[in-house]
Short mmCIF file of the C-alpha atoms (twelve columns), coordinates in Angstrom:
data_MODEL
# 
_entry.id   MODEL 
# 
loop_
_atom_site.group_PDB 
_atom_site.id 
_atom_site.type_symbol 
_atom_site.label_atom_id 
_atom_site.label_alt_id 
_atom_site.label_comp_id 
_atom_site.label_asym_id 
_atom_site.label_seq_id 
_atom_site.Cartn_x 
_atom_site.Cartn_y 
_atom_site.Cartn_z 
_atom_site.pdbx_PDB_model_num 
ATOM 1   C CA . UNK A 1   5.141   -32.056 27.042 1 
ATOM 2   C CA . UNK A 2   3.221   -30.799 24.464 1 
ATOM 3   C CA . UNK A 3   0.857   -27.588 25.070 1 
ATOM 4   C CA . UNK A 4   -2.129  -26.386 22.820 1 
ATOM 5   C CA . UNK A 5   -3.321  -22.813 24.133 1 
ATOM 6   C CA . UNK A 6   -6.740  -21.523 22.657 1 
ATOM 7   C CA . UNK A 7   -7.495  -17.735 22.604 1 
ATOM 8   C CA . UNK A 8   -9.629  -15.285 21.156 1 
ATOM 9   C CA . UNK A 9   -13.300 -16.769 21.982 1 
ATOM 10  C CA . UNK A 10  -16.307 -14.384 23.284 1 
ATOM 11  C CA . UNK A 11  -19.654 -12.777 22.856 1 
ATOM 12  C CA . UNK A 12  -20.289 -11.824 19.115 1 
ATOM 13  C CA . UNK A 13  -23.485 -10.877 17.249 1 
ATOM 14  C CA . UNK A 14  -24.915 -12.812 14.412 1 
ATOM 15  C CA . UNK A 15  -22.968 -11.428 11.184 1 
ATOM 16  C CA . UNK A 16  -20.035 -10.683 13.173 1 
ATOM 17  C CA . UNK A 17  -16.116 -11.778 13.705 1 
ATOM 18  C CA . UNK A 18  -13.706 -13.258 15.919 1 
ATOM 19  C CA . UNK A 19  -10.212 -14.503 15.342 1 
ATOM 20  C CA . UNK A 20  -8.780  -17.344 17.224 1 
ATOM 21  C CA . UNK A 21  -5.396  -18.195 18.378 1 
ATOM 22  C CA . UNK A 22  -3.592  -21.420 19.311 1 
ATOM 23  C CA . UNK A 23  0.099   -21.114 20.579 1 
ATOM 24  C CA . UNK A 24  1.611   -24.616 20.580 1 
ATOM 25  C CA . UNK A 25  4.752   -25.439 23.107 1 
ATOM 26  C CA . UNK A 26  7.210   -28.113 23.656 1 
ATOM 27  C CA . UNK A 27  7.451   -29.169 20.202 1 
ATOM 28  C CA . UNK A 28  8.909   -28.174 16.875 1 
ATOM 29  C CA . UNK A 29  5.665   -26.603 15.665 1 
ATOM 30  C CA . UNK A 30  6.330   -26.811 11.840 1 
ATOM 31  C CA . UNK A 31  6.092   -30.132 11.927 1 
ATOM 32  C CA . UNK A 32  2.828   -30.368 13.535 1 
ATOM 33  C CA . UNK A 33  -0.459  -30.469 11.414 1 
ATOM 34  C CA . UNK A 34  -2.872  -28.746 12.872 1 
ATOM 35  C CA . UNK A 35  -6.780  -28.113 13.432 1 
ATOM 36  C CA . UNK A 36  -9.816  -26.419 14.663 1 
ATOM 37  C CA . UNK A 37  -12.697 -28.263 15.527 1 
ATOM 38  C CA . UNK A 38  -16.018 -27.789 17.535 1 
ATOM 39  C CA . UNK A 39  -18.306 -29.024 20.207 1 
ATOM 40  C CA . UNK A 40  -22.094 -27.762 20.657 1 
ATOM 41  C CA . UNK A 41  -23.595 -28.566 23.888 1 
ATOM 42  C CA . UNK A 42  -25.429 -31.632 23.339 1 
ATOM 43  C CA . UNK A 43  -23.615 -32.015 20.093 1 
ATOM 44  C CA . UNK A 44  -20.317 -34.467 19.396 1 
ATOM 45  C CA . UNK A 45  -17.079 -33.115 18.344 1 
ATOM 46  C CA . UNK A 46  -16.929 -31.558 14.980 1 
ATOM 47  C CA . UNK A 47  -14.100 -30.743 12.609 1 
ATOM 48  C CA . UNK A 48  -14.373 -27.114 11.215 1 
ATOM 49  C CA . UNK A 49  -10.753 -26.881 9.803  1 
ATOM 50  C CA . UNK A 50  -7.193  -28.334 9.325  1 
ATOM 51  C CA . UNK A 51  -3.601  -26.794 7.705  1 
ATOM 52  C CA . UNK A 52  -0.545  -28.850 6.649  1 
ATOM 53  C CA . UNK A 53  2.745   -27.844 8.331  1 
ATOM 54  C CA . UNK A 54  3.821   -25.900 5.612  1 
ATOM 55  C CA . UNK A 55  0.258   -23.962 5.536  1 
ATOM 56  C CA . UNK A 56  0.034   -25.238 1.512  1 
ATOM 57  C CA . UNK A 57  -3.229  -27.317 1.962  1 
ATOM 58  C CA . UNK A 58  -5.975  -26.357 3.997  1 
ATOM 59  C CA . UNK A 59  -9.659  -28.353 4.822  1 
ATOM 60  C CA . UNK A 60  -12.842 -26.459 5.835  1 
ATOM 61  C CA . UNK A 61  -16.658 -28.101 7.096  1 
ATOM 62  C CA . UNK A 62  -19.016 -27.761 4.508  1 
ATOM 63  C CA . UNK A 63  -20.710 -25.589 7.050  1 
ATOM 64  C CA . UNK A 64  -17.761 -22.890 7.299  1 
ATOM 65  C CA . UNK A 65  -16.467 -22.468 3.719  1 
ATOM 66  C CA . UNK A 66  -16.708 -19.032 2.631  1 
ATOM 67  C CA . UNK A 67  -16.691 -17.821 6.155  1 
ATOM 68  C CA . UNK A 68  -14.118 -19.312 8.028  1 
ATOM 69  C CA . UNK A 69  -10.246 -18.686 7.122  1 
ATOM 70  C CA . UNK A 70  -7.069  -21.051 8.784  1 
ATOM 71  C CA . UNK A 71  -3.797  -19.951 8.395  1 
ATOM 72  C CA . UNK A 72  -0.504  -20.353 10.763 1 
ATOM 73  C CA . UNK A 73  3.018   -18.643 11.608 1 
ATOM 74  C CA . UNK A 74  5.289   -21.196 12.189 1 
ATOM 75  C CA . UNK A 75  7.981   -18.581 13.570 1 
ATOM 76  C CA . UNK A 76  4.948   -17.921 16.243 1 
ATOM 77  C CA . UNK A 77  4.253   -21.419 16.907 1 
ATOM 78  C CA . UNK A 78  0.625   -20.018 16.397 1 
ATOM 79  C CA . UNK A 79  -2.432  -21.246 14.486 1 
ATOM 80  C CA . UNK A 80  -5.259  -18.753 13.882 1 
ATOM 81  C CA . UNK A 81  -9.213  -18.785 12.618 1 
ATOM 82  C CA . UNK A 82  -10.731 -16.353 11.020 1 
ATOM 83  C CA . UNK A 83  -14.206 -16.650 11.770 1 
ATOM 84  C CA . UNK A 84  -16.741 -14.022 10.068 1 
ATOM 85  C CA . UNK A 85  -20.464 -13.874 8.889  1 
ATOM 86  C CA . UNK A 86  -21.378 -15.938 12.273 1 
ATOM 87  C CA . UNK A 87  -24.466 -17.258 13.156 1 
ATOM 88  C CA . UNK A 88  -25.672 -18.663 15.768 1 
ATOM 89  C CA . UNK A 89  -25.096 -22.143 14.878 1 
ATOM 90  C CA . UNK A 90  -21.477 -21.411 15.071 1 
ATOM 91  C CA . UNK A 91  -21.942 -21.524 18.617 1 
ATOM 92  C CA . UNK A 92  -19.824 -23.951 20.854 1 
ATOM 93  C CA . UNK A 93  -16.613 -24.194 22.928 1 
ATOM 94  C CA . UNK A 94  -13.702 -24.475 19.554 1 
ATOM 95  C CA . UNK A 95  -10.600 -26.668 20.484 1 
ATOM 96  C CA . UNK A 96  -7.380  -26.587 18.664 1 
ATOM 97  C CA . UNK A 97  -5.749  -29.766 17.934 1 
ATOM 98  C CA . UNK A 98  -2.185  -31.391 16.570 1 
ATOM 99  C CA . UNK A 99  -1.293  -34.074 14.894 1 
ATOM 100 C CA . UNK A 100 1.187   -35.501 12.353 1 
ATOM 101 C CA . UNK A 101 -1.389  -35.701 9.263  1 
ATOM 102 C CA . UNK A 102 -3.637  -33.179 8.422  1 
ATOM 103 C CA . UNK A 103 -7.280  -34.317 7.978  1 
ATOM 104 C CA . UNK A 104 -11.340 -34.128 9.324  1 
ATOM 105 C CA . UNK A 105 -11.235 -36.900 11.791 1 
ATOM 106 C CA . UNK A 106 -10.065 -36.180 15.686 1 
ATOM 107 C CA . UNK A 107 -8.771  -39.492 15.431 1 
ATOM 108 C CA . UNK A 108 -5.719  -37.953 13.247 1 
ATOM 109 C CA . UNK A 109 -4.718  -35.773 16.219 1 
ATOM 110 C CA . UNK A 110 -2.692  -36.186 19.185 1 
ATOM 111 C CA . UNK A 111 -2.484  -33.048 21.001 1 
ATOM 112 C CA . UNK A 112 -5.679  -30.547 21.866 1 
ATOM 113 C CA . UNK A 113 -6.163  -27.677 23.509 1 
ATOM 114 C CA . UNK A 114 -8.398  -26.878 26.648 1 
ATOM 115 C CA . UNK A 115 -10.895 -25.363 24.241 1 
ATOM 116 C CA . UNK A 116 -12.291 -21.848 23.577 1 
ATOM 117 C CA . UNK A 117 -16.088 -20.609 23.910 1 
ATOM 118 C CA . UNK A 118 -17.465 -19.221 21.153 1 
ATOM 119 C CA . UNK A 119 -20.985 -17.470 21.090 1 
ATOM 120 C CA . UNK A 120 -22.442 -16.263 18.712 1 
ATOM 121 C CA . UNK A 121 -26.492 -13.764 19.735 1 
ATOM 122 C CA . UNK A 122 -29.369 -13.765 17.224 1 
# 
């Protein structure tokens, strides 16, 4: 059984920064592509980010480039997001996902997490 484990959400102020963490479990995690997306209340699911296994490619929303940073540490099993400048659009529970090709579509992934809050004060 596969396990996706989100960390790291809160309370921020606009202009500020978090740093998520997702710890994957019961799988070799190198193999695994993996990705960050986003869900507004109200609002569908949206990507934000995605890294190949070997962390050599990485994909960000138009809406986070600049701001937003995905890396991984495959000896951690871990996948982390570097979230800074936020505003309050940013806001929205963030879920970490899996899959075996990297890409911008949910549809590529197999394996999420439980999901993360993430707001972000004016």
């Amino acid at each position: 059984q596969v396990q996706l484990v989100e960390s790291g959400g809160g309370l921020v102020q606009a202009g500020g920064s978090l740093r998520l963490s997702c710890v994957v479990s019961g799988r070799t995690f190198s193999t695994v592509a993996m990705g960050w997306f986003r869900q507004a209340p109200g609002k569908e699911r949206e990507f934000v980010s995605s890294i190949t296994w070997s962390g050599g490619y990485t994909d960000y929303a138009d809406s986070v480039k600049g701001r937003f940073t995905i890396t991984r540490d495959n000896p951690k099993n871990t996948v982390y997001l570097q979230m800074n400048s936020l505003k309050p659009e940013d806001t929205a529970v963030y879920y970490c996902a899996g899959g075996s090709a990297v890409g911008s579509s949910s549809a590529n992934y197999v394996y999420w997490g439980q999901g993360t809050q993430v707001t972000v004060s004016s």
